[in-house]
Short mmCIF file of C-alpha atoms in Angstrom, two decimals:
data_model
loop_
_atom_site.label_atom_id
_atom_site.label_comp_id
_atom_site.label_asym_id
_atom_site.label_seq_id
_atom_site.Cartn_x
_atom_site.Cartn_y
_atom_site.Cartn_z
CA MET A 1 69.08 -159.00 -108.16
CA GLN A 2 65.63 -158.67 -109.61
CA GLY A 3 63.77 -161.94 -109.23
CA ILE A 4 66.32 -163.33 -106.75
CA LEU A 5 65.90 -161.20 -103.63
CA HIS A 6 62.09 -161.19 -103.73
CA GLY A 7 59.80 -160.40 -100.81
CA GLU A 8 60.01 -163.77 -99.07
CA ALA A 9 63.77 -163.98 -99.59
CA ARG A 10 64.24 -160.50 -98.08
CA GLN A 11 62.18 -161.54 -95.08
CA HIS A 12 64.30 -164.65 -94.51
CA LEU A 13 67.52 -162.69 -94.99
CA GLY A 14 66.38 -160.11 -92.46
CA GLN A 15 65.62 -162.85 -89.96
CA LEU A 16 69.08 -164.36 -90.51
CA VAL A 17 70.71 -160.99 -89.89
CA PHE A 18 68.67 -160.33 -86.75
CA TYR A 19 68.73 -163.81 -85.19
CA VAL A 20 72.08 -165.21 -86.41
CA PHE A 21 74.63 -162.84 -87.95
CA VAL A 22 74.35 -159.84 -85.61
CA PRO A 23 74.25 -162.00 -82.42
CA CYS A 24 77.30 -163.99 -83.61
CA LEU A 25 79.23 -160.82 -84.39
CA THR A 26 78.23 -159.13 -81.15
CA PHE A 27 79.07 -162.13 -78.98
CA THR A 28 82.45 -162.94 -80.54
CA LYS A 29 83.75 -159.37 -80.59
CA LEU A 30 82.47 -158.43 -77.15
CA ALA A 31 83.39 -161.64 -75.32
CA SER A 32 86.93 -161.61 -76.72
CA SER A 33 87.56 -157.94 -75.86
CA VAL A 34 85.80 -157.10 -72.61
CA ASP A 35 86.89 -157.90 -69.08
CA LEU A 36 86.28 -156.50 -65.61
CA LYS A 37 89.03 -153.93 -66.06
CA ASN A 38 87.49 -152.65 -69.31
CA LEU A 39 84.05 -152.26 -67.74
CA ALA A 40 85.43 -149.58 -65.42
CA VAL A 41 86.54 -147.60 -68.52
CA TRP A 42 83.72 -148.40 -70.95
CA TRP A 43 80.82 -147.25 -68.75
CA PRO A 44 80.29 -143.99 -70.79
CA LEU A 45 79.11 -146.05 -73.80
CA PRO A 46 75.76 -147.32 -72.42
CA VAL A 47 75.26 -144.12 -70.40
CA ASN A 48 75.74 -142.04 -73.55
CA THR A 49 73.21 -144.20 -75.42
CA ALA A 50 70.67 -143.90 -72.60
CA LEU A 51 71.06 -140.10 -72.48
CA SER A 52 70.74 -139.89 -76.26
CA ILE A 53 67.51 -141.88 -76.26
CA THR A 54 66.03 -140.01 -73.30
CA ALA A 55 66.82 -136.60 -74.78
CA GLY A 56 65.65 -137.76 -78.22
CA LEU A 57 62.26 -138.92 -76.94
CA LEU A 58 61.80 -135.63 -75.08
CA ILE A 59 62.75 -133.61 -78.16
CA GLY A 60 60.47 -135.84 -80.23
CA TRP A 61 57.58 -135.02 -77.92
CA LEU A 62 58.33 -131.28 -78.29
CA THR A 63 58.57 -131.74 -82.06
CA ALA A 64 55.14 -133.36 -82.12
CA MET A 65 53.74 -130.44 -80.14
CA VAL A 66 55.18 -127.96 -82.67
CA ILE A 67 54.44 -129.63 -86.02
CA LYS A 68 51.07 -131.04 -84.84
CA PRO A 69 50.99 -134.29 -86.81
CA PRO A 70 47.77 -136.27 -87.29
CA LYS A 71 46.73 -137.86 -84.02
CA GLU A 72 47.44 -141.38 -85.24
CA LEU A 73 51.05 -140.40 -86.15
CA LYS A 74 51.99 -138.58 -82.95
CA MET A 75 53.73 -141.58 -81.37
CA HIS A 76 55.44 -142.36 -84.67
CA VAL A 77 56.98 -138.88 -84.63
CA ILE A 78 58.20 -139.30 -81.04
CA VAL A 79 59.87 -142.70 -81.48
CA ALA A 80 61.25 -141.93 -84.96
CA THR A 81 62.90 -138.83 -83.51
CA GLY A 82 64.18 -140.40 -80.31
CA LEU A 83 65.43 -143.82 -81.40
CA GLY A 84 68.37 -143.93 -83.79
CA ASN A 85 70.13 -146.84 -85.46
CA VAL A 86 72.85 -147.24 -82.83
CA GLY A 87 73.53 -150.91 -83.56
CA ASN A 88 73.67 -152.16 -87.15
CA LEU A 89 74.77 -148.98 -88.90
CA PRO A 90 77.63 -148.10 -86.48
CA LEU A 91 78.90 -151.69 -86.83
CA VAL A 92 79.30 -151.13 -90.57
CA ILE A 93 80.85 -147.66 -90.15
CA VAL A 94 83.36 -148.77 -87.52
CA ALA A 95 84.45 -151.73 -89.64
CA THR A 96 84.96 -149.35 -92.57
CA PHE A 97 87.11 -147.04 -90.48
CA CYS A 98 89.39 -149.87 -89.41
CA ASP A 99 89.70 -151.38 -92.89
CA GLU A 100 91.66 -148.32 -94.04
CA PRO A 101 95.28 -148.79 -92.88
CA ALA A 102 96.03 -145.05 -93.17
CA SER A 103 93.16 -144.01 -90.87
CA LEU A 104 93.81 -142.58 -87.43
CA PHE A 105 92.02 -145.48 -85.77
CA ALA A 106 93.97 -148.20 -87.58
CA ARG A 107 97.24 -146.49 -86.71
CA GLU A 108 96.34 -146.19 -83.05
CA LEU A 109 94.86 -149.67 -82.49
CA GLY A 110 96.58 -151.76 -85.14
CA PRO A 111 95.15 -155.17 -86.13
CA ARG A 112 92.75 -155.17 -83.18
CA CYS A 113 91.00 -152.02 -84.39
CA GLU A 114 87.92 -153.72 -85.84
CA GLN A 115 87.56 -156.13 -82.94
CA ILE A 116 87.73 -153.37 -80.33
CA GLY A 117 85.49 -151.03 -82.33
CA ILE A 118 82.76 -153.64 -82.72
CA ALA A 119 83.05 -154.39 -79.00
CA TYR A 120 82.48 -150.69 -78.28
CA VAL A 121 79.34 -150.65 -80.43
CA ALA A 122 78.04 -153.91 -78.97
CA PHE A 123 78.56 -152.67 -75.42
CA SER A 124 76.43 -149.59 -76.11
CA MET A 125 73.71 -151.12 -78.29
CA TRP A 126 72.05 -153.31 -75.63
CA VAL A 127 70.50 -150.20 -74.07
CA ALA A 128 68.89 -149.29 -77.39
CA GLY A 129 67.59 -152.83 -77.89
CA PHE A 130 66.04 -152.77 -74.43
CA VAL A 131 64.28 -149.45 -75.10
CA GLN A 132 63.10 -150.38 -78.59
CA TYR A 133 61.34 -153.53 -77.39
CA SER A 134 59.98 -152.07 -74.16
CA VAL A 135 59.26 -148.32 -74.38
CA ALA A 136 58.78 -148.11 -78.15
CA TYR A 137 56.87 -151.40 -78.21
CA ASN A 138 54.29 -150.01 -75.78
CA LEU A 139 54.16 -146.56 -77.37
CA MET A 140 53.33 -148.13 -80.73
CA LYS A 141 50.36 -150.11 -79.42
CA LEU A 142 47.04 -149.12 -80.89
CA PRO A 143 44.68 -147.43 -78.41
CA ASP A 144 42.29 -149.74 -76.58
CA MET A 145 38.94 -149.67 -78.41
CA SER A 146 37.08 -151.79 -75.86
CA VAL A 147 35.63 -148.66 -74.22
CA ALA A 148 33.53 -146.62 -76.61
CA PRO A 149 34.12 -142.84 -76.65
CA ALA A 150 31.53 -140.40 -75.39
CA ASN A 151 30.33 -139.41 -78.87
CA SER A 152 30.02 -142.99 -80.11
CA PRO A 153 26.62 -144.32 -81.21
CA PRO A 154 24.42 -145.96 -78.57
CA HIS A 155 24.88 -149.49 -79.87
CA ALA A 156 28.65 -149.13 -79.56
CA SER A 157 28.42 -148.23 -75.89
CA ARG A 158 26.11 -151.15 -75.30
CA ASN A 159 28.56 -153.52 -76.92
CA SER A 160 31.40 -152.07 -74.89
CA SER A 161 29.55 -152.37 -71.62
CA ARG A 162 28.60 -155.91 -72.51
CA SER A 163 32.24 -156.85 -73.10
CA LEU A 164 33.28 -155.27 -69.83
CA LYS A 165 30.79 -157.05 -67.59
CA PRO A 166 32.36 -159.02 -64.76
CA ARG A 167 32.13 -162.73 -64.52
CA GLY A 168 29.46 -162.84 -61.92
CA SER A 169 27.16 -160.15 -63.37
CA HIS A 170 23.69 -160.99 -64.72
CA ARG A 171 23.36 -161.49 -68.47
CA THR A 172 20.30 -161.58 -70.66
CA LEU A 173 19.39 -164.60 -72.73
CA GLY A 174 20.65 -163.07 -75.98
CA GLU A 175 23.89 -161.96 -74.40
CA VAL A 176 24.68 -165.40 -73.00
CA SER A 177 23.92 -167.25 -76.22
CA GLY A 178 26.07 -164.84 -78.22
CA THR A 179 28.89 -165.07 -75.69
CA LEU A 180 28.83 -168.86 -75.65
CA GLU A 181 28.99 -169.03 -79.40
CA ALA A 182 31.89 -166.56 -79.59
CA ARG A 183 33.76 -168.35 -76.82
CA ALA A 184 33.20 -171.73 -78.44
CA GLN A 185 34.63 -170.45 -81.69
CA ALA A 186 37.61 -168.90 -79.87
CA LEU A 187 38.35 -172.18 -78.11
CA ALA A 188 38.06 -174.02 -81.39
CA SER A 189 40.66 -171.78 -83.02
CA ALA A 190 42.98 -172.30 -80.07
CA GLY A 191 42.60 -176.08 -80.25
CA ILE A 192 41.46 -176.50 -76.66
CA GLY A 193 39.87 -179.70 -75.46
CA GLU A 194 37.20 -181.19 -77.66
CA PHE A 195 37.38 -178.12 -79.92
CA ALA A 196 40.73 -179.36 -81.25
CA ASP A 197 38.86 -182.10 -83.09
CA SER A 198 36.32 -179.68 -84.57
CA LYS A 199 37.54 -180.34 -88.13
CA SER A 200 37.06 -184.07 -87.84
CA LEU A 201 33.75 -183.45 -86.10
CA LYS A 202 32.56 -181.25 -88.95
CA SER A 203 33.76 -183.65 -91.62
CA SER A 204 31.98 -186.64 -90.06
CA ARG A 205 28.89 -184.53 -89.43
CA SER A 206 28.88 -183.23 -93.00
CA ARG A 207 29.14 -186.75 -94.45
CA SER A 208 26.17 -187.98 -92.43
CA MET A 209 24.07 -184.94 -93.32
CA GLU A 210 24.93 -185.11 -97.00
CA GLU A 211 23.98 -188.80 -97.07
CA GLU A 212 20.62 -187.83 -95.53
CA GLY A 213 20.16 -185.07 -98.08
CA GLY A 214 20.88 -182.29 -95.64
CA LEU A 215 23.36 -179.43 -95.74
CA SER A 216 26.49 -179.54 -97.85
CA THR A 217 29.97 -179.19 -96.44
CA ASP A 218 30.25 -175.50 -97.39
CA GLU A 219 26.87 -174.73 -95.82
CA LEU A 220 27.86 -176.62 -92.71
CA GLU A 221 31.08 -174.60 -92.50
CA MET A 222 29.00 -171.42 -92.18
CA GLN A 223 27.16 -172.70 -89.10
CA PRO A 224 28.35 -172.00 -85.54
CA LEU A 225 30.10 -174.87 -83.80
CA TRP A 226 27.28 -175.48 -81.35
CA GLN A 227 24.84 -175.93 -84.27
CA GLN A 228 27.26 -178.25 -86.08
CA ASN A 229 27.31 -180.42 -82.97
CA GLY A 230 23.58 -180.93 -83.19
CA LEU A 231 22.44 -178.35 -80.63
CA SER A 232 20.03 -175.62 -81.60
CA SER A 233 20.36 -172.03 -80.40
CA ALA A 234 17.08 -172.38 -78.50
CA ASP A 235 18.41 -175.43 -76.60
CA LEU A 236 21.64 -173.66 -75.83
CA ALA A 237 19.91 -170.48 -74.68
CA SER A 238 17.37 -172.32 -72.50
CA GLN A 239 20.04 -174.33 -70.68
CA ALA A 240 22.26 -171.27 -70.22
CA GLU A 241 19.28 -169.23 -68.94
CA LEU A 242 18.41 -172.01 -66.49
CA GLY A 243 21.90 -171.85 -65.02
CA LEU A 244 21.73 -168.07 -64.74
CA GLN A 245 18.37 -168.15 -63.01
CA ARG A 246 19.76 -170.49 -60.36
CA GLN A 247 22.66 -168.15 -59.85
CA ALA A 248 20.40 -165.06 -59.66
CA VAL A 249 18.08 -166.42 -56.91
CA GLY A 250 21.13 -167.00 -54.69
CA HIS A 251 21.32 -170.80 -54.50
CA SER A 252 24.87 -170.83 -53.19
CA THR A 253 24.64 -174.06 -51.24
CA SER A 254 26.36 -177.23 -52.28
CA HIS A 255 23.01 -178.64 -53.40
CA ALA A 256 22.59 -175.77 -55.84
CA SER A 257 26.16 -176.26 -57.01
CA ARG A 258 25.57 -179.95 -57.73
CA HIS A 259 22.26 -179.18 -59.43
CA SER A 260 23.89 -176.58 -61.65
CA SER A 261 26.56 -179.10 -62.61
CA GLN A 262 23.87 -181.63 -63.48
CA GLN A 263 22.22 -179.09 -65.75
CA LEU A 264 25.52 -178.50 -67.50
CA ASN A 265 26.06 -182.22 -67.91
CA GLY A 266 23.22 -182.22 -70.40
CA ILE A 267 25.27 -180.05 -72.71
CA SER A 268 28.08 -181.40 -74.84
CA PRO A 269 31.55 -181.25 -73.19
CA PHE A 270 32.85 -178.39 -75.32
CA LEU A 271 29.78 -176.25 -74.49
CA ARG A 272 30.27 -176.93 -70.78
CA GLU A 273 33.80 -175.58 -71.15
CA ALA A 274 32.56 -172.53 -73.04
CA ALA A 275 29.77 -171.78 -70.57
CA GLN A 276 31.79 -172.31 -67.42
CA PRO A 277 33.10 -168.71 -67.02
CA TRP A 278 29.53 -167.35 -67.15
CA ILE A 279 27.59 -170.00 -65.19
CA SER A 280 29.16 -170.24 -61.75
CA GLU A 281 28.90 -173.29 -59.60
CA GLY A 282 28.04 -171.96 -56.18
CA ASP A 283 28.58 -168.65 -54.51
CA GLU A 284 31.82 -166.90 -55.38
CA SER A 285 32.44 -166.18 -51.72
CA GLU A 286 32.91 -169.92 -51.13
CA GLN A 287 35.54 -170.24 -53.85
CA GLN A 288 39.10 -170.53 -52.64
CA LEU A 289 41.29 -167.47 -53.04
CA PRO A 290 44.75 -168.02 -54.56
CA SER A 291 47.44 -168.61 -52.01
CA ARG A 292 50.42 -166.35 -51.58
CA TRP A 293 52.58 -168.92 -53.31
CA GLN A 294 50.29 -168.97 -56.34
CA THR A 295 50.22 -165.17 -56.46
CA ALA A 296 54.02 -164.98 -56.28
CA LYS A 297 54.30 -167.64 -58.97
CA GLN A 298 52.00 -165.64 -61.25
CA TRP A 299 54.13 -162.54 -60.74
CA VAL A 300 57.31 -164.45 -61.56
CA VAL A 301 55.79 -165.95 -64.73
CA SER A 302 54.49 -162.54 -65.82
CA PHE A 303 57.87 -160.91 -65.21
CA TRP A 304 59.70 -163.64 -67.12
CA GLN A 305 57.34 -163.33 -70.10
CA SER A 306 57.85 -159.56 -70.15
CA PHE A 307 61.62 -160.06 -69.89
CA LEU A 308 61.61 -162.43 -72.88
CA THR A 309 59.58 -159.87 -74.86
CA ILE A 310 62.12 -157.12 -74.17
CA ILE A 311 65.35 -159.11 -74.54
CA ASN A 312 65.84 -159.69 -78.26
CA ALA A 313 68.58 -161.76 -79.89
CA PRO A 314 71.23 -159.00 -80.32
CA THR A 315 70.67 -157.76 -76.77
CA ALA A 316 70.86 -161.28 -75.34
CA SER A 317 74.08 -161.93 -77.26
CA ALA A 318 75.60 -158.71 -75.89
CA LEU A 319 74.70 -159.72 -72.33
CA ALA A 320 76.10 -163.21 -72.93
CA GLY A 321 79.29 -161.72 -74.33
CA LEU A 322 79.66 -159.57 -71.23
CA ALA A 323 79.17 -162.57 -68.96
CA VAL A 324 81.72 -164.69 -70.85
CA GLY A 325 84.23 -161.88 -71.16
CA CYS A 326 84.12 -161.11 -67.43
CA THR A 327 84.46 -164.80 -66.49
CA ALA A 328 88.11 -165.61 -67.14
CA PRO A 329 87.89 -169.45 -67.06
CA VAL A 330 85.02 -169.51 -69.55
CA LYS A 331 86.68 -166.90 -71.73
CA ASP A 332 89.87 -168.97 -71.91
CA LEU A 333 87.87 -171.97 -73.12
CA LEU A 334 86.67 -169.99 -76.14
CA PHE A 335 89.21 -167.26 -76.85
CA GLY A 336 92.34 -168.08 -74.85
CA PRO A 337 95.64 -169.40 -76.25
CA ASP A 338 94.98 -172.80 -77.83
CA PRO A 339 91.34 -172.83 -76.56
CA PRO A 340 89.64 -176.24 -76.15
CA LEU A 341 86.41 -174.82 -77.60
CA GLY A 342 88.13 -172.82 -80.30
CA PHE A 343 86.17 -174.62 -83.02
CA PHE A 344 82.98 -173.15 -81.57
CA SER A 345 84.25 -169.56 -81.47
CA GLU A 346 85.66 -169.97 -85.00
CA SER A 347 82.28 -171.15 -86.26
CA LEU A 348 80.62 -168.09 -84.71
CA SER A 349 83.24 -165.82 -86.29
CA ILE A 350 82.59 -167.30 -89.74
CA MET A 351 78.85 -166.65 -89.44
CA ALA A 352 79.57 -163.16 -88.06
CA GLY A 353 81.46 -162.34 -91.26
CA ALA A 354 78.20 -162.42 -93.22
CA MET A 355 76.61 -159.63 -91.16
CA ILE A 356 77.86 -156.54 -93.00
CA PRO A 357 77.06 -157.58 -96.61
CA SER A 358 73.72 -159.06 -95.54
CA MET A 359 72.86 -155.93 -93.58
CA MET A 360 73.43 -153.75 -96.61
CA LEU A 361 71.10 -155.97 -98.64
CA VAL A 362 68.42 -155.72 -95.94
CA LEU A 363 68.78 -151.94 -95.81
CA GLY A 364 68.39 -151.79 -99.55
CA SER A 365 65.28 -153.94 -99.38
CA VAL A 366 63.69 -151.46 -96.98
CA LEU A 367 64.39 -148.52 -99.28
CA HIS A 368 63.99 -150.02 -102.76
CA LYS A 369 60.23 -149.37 -102.98
CA GLY A 370 60.60 -145.68 -102.19
CA PRO A 371 58.21 -143.81 -99.90
CA GLY A 372 55.27 -145.96 -101.02
CA SER A 373 51.67 -144.86 -101.14
CA ALA A 374 51.53 -143.54 -97.57
CA LYS A 375 50.30 -139.97 -97.25
CA VAL A 376 52.49 -138.48 -94.53
CA PRO A 377 52.23 -134.67 -94.27
CA LYS A 378 55.32 -132.85 -95.50
CA ARG A 379 55.65 -130.95 -92.23
CA VAL A 380 55.93 -134.28 -90.38
CA ILE A 381 58.69 -135.60 -92.66
CA LEU A 382 60.62 -132.31 -92.64
CA GLY A 383 60.24 -131.94 -88.88
CA ILE A 384 61.60 -135.42 -88.18
CA LEU A 385 64.46 -134.93 -90.66
CA ALA A 386 65.49 -131.60 -89.17
CA VAL A 387 65.44 -132.85 -85.60
CA ARG A 388 66.85 -136.37 -86.07
CA GLN A 389 69.49 -135.48 -88.69
CA ILE A 390 70.64 -132.00 -87.57
CA ILE A 391 69.49 -130.84 -84.14
CA ILE A 392 70.09 -134.05 -82.16
CA PRO A 393 73.58 -134.65 -83.67
CA MET A 394 74.59 -131.09 -82.80
CA LEU A 395 73.32 -131.36 -79.24
CA GLY A 396 74.89 -134.79 -78.78
CA THR A 397 78.23 -133.63 -80.13
CA GLY A 398 78.27 -130.70 -77.73
CA MET A 399 77.40 -132.98 -74.79
CA VAL A 400 80.17 -135.51 -75.56
CA VAL A 401 82.84 -132.88 -76.24
CA LEU A 402 82.04 -130.90 -73.08
CA ALA A 403 81.89 -134.03 -70.91
CA HIS A 404 85.33 -135.08 -72.15
CA LYS A 405 86.73 -131.57 -71.74
CA TRP A 406 85.42 -131.35 -68.17
CA HIS A 407 86.98 -134.78 -67.41
CA ILE A 408 83.65 -136.44 -66.63
CA PHE A 409 84.99 -139.46 -68.49
CA ARG A 410 88.24 -140.46 -70.15
CA ALA A 411 88.32 -141.92 -73.67
CA PRO A 412 90.97 -144.65 -73.89
CA ASP A 413 91.49 -144.16 -77.65
CA PRO A 414 90.14 -142.12 -80.61
CA LEU A 415 87.77 -144.88 -81.75
CA PHE A 416 86.03 -144.87 -78.37
CA PHE A 417 85.39 -141.14 -78.79
CA MET A 418 84.13 -141.64 -82.34
CA VAL A 419 81.62 -144.30 -81.26
CA LEU A 420 80.27 -141.91 -78.62
CA LEU A 421 79.74 -139.24 -81.29
CA LEU A 422 78.20 -141.64 -83.83
CA THR A 423 75.49 -142.62 -81.36
CA HIS A 424 73.80 -139.24 -81.84
CA THR A 425 74.13 -139.05 -85.62
CA THR A 426 72.48 -142.12 -87.10
CA PRO A 427 68.99 -142.08 -88.67
CA THR A 428 65.94 -143.79 -87.20
CA ALA A 429 66.29 -147.43 -86.16
CA ILE A 430 65.03 -149.93 -88.74
CA ASN A 431 63.69 -152.11 -85.91
CA LEU A 432 60.82 -149.64 -85.50
CA GLN A 433 59.40 -151.02 -88.74
CA THR A 434 59.24 -154.42 -87.06
CA VAL A 435 57.53 -152.93 -84.00
CA VAL A 436 54.78 -151.15 -85.96
CA THR A 437 54.27 -154.26 -88.10
CA ILE A 438 53.67 -156.33 -84.97
CA HIS A 439 50.94 -153.93 -83.86
CA GLN A 440 49.70 -153.25 -87.43
CA ASN A 441 49.94 -149.55 -86.67
CA LYS A 442 50.62 -147.44 -89.77
CA GLU A 443 53.31 -149.65 -91.32
CA GLN A 444 53.36 -147.76 -94.63
CA GLU A 445 53.71 -144.42 -92.87
CA MET A 446 56.69 -145.68 -90.87
CA SER A 447 58.26 -147.04 -94.08
CA CYS A 448 57.87 -143.61 -95.64
CA ILE A 449 59.53 -141.94 -92.64
CA LEU A 450 62.42 -144.42 -92.73
CA PHE A 451 62.88 -143.95 -96.47
CA TRP A 452 63.36 -140.20 -96.22
CA GLN A 453 65.53 -140.60 -93.12
CA TYR A 454 68.04 -142.83 -94.88
CA ILE A 455 67.98 -140.81 -98.09
CA CYS A 456 68.77 -137.69 -96.08
CA SER A 457 71.50 -139.48 -94.10
CA VAL A 458 73.42 -140.03 -97.34
CA PHE A 459 74.26 -136.31 -97.12
CA THR A 460 74.17 -135.55 -93.39
CA LEU A 461 76.09 -138.59 -92.09
CA PRO A 462 79.28 -138.00 -94.17
CA GLY A 463 79.19 -134.33 -93.21
CA PHE A 464 79.03 -135.04 -89.50
CA MET A 465 81.66 -137.79 -89.75
CA SER A 466 84.03 -135.32 -91.40
CA ALA A 467 83.42 -132.93 -88.51
CA TYR A 468 83.95 -135.76 -86.02
CA LEU A 469 87.28 -136.72 -87.60
CA TYR A 470 88.41 -133.13 -87.20
CA ILE A 471 87.29 -133.09 -83.56
CA VAL A 472 89.02 -136.41 -82.83
CA ASN A 473 92.27 -135.16 -84.39
CA GLN A 474 92.13 -132.05 -82.17
CA THR A 475 91.42 -134.00 -78.96
CA ASP A 476 94.08 -135.26 -76.59
CA PHE A 477 93.70 -138.84 -75.33
#
């Protein structure tokens, strides 16, 4: 496929798998299989996934303490050890088990083997999706560099303290002029107010200046926005300093507020907008505090934005499948006998059929470049491999077998038991590459870790699955 599945094509294919194929497969299999009665039996699946992730993160933290990775890779070691591929890879493995008519699972479950197996995986994977885009997302954030460390040079601490000054604090003339320019440029890039027309403003300004023999377009592009609008830095600084002086002497009356507004009216509209956070109009004590309704509204909006960040497409499809499956009238519309909306569920099933072959192509695209040029210490790679591929599967297997033996839960069929065991055996989740790419936090190093994880799993995963098949055959259901 050289020249066909190039970088951009792999990116689009990965997006199709994540946003279309996996959600379609998860929704159709889960909604058609689950109901309220099944939920009372299937509860060990998400609980097992949550315990696996919790224990894995704890063991990953202990692993980082033992192997002592570079400081910038410590969180990578923890999440790569604790978060396995409990979604995409088990979907492929379960489908393979059921495709073999002579397998134990196909004999026990018959034609519904694949449908039920994928429903088992989908019911357990939403926990992993939640953790990957909440806990792992925050662990992979780069440290905040706004506060300079104690051994940083003096100018760094001055810059940090300048950026951390509150709105109402006094600023020097140089600080205000620099802040206004930076804020004006930020507003221009965001397309706010009059800044949205900055390109047309610059083009018209450049034409007039070139006709007068002034600066060229390229030279004009290098100027700050407030200079391109015909205002010199001295004019800007003098007007900003005038506003700050009025604030410093304590003119908090309405007269001072109106006077300050009149001074700002002399500046162009986009500079008034840029200067507003630093030149207050009146005493802050006279400003209205937000009402309880506004505060509650802000909390609701913040919670909803955080919820949308955490809930990704596969997780949302699993939750939607649960809701539809547990609502009998809606389920009958899509999956009942002679369903009125059967065309819709059939369309989703057709798109779901592309998940497994596309997923294998995506996995190959992650691994085809090898470990890359990242310099990850050998002790880090070997430590993660030993823990993720050997120690955690052994501990997880013992936990599942003992819990079933002590009648903590009851497995309805052999495939249910196999899915519980597979949760502890898979290599690191590929979604972690997406998370570190979002934060631009050692992407090549994470690619290197994933490469060796999946190369090693070629040998460890078949070995553990052979052991699991033996355990399943020896277990009474």
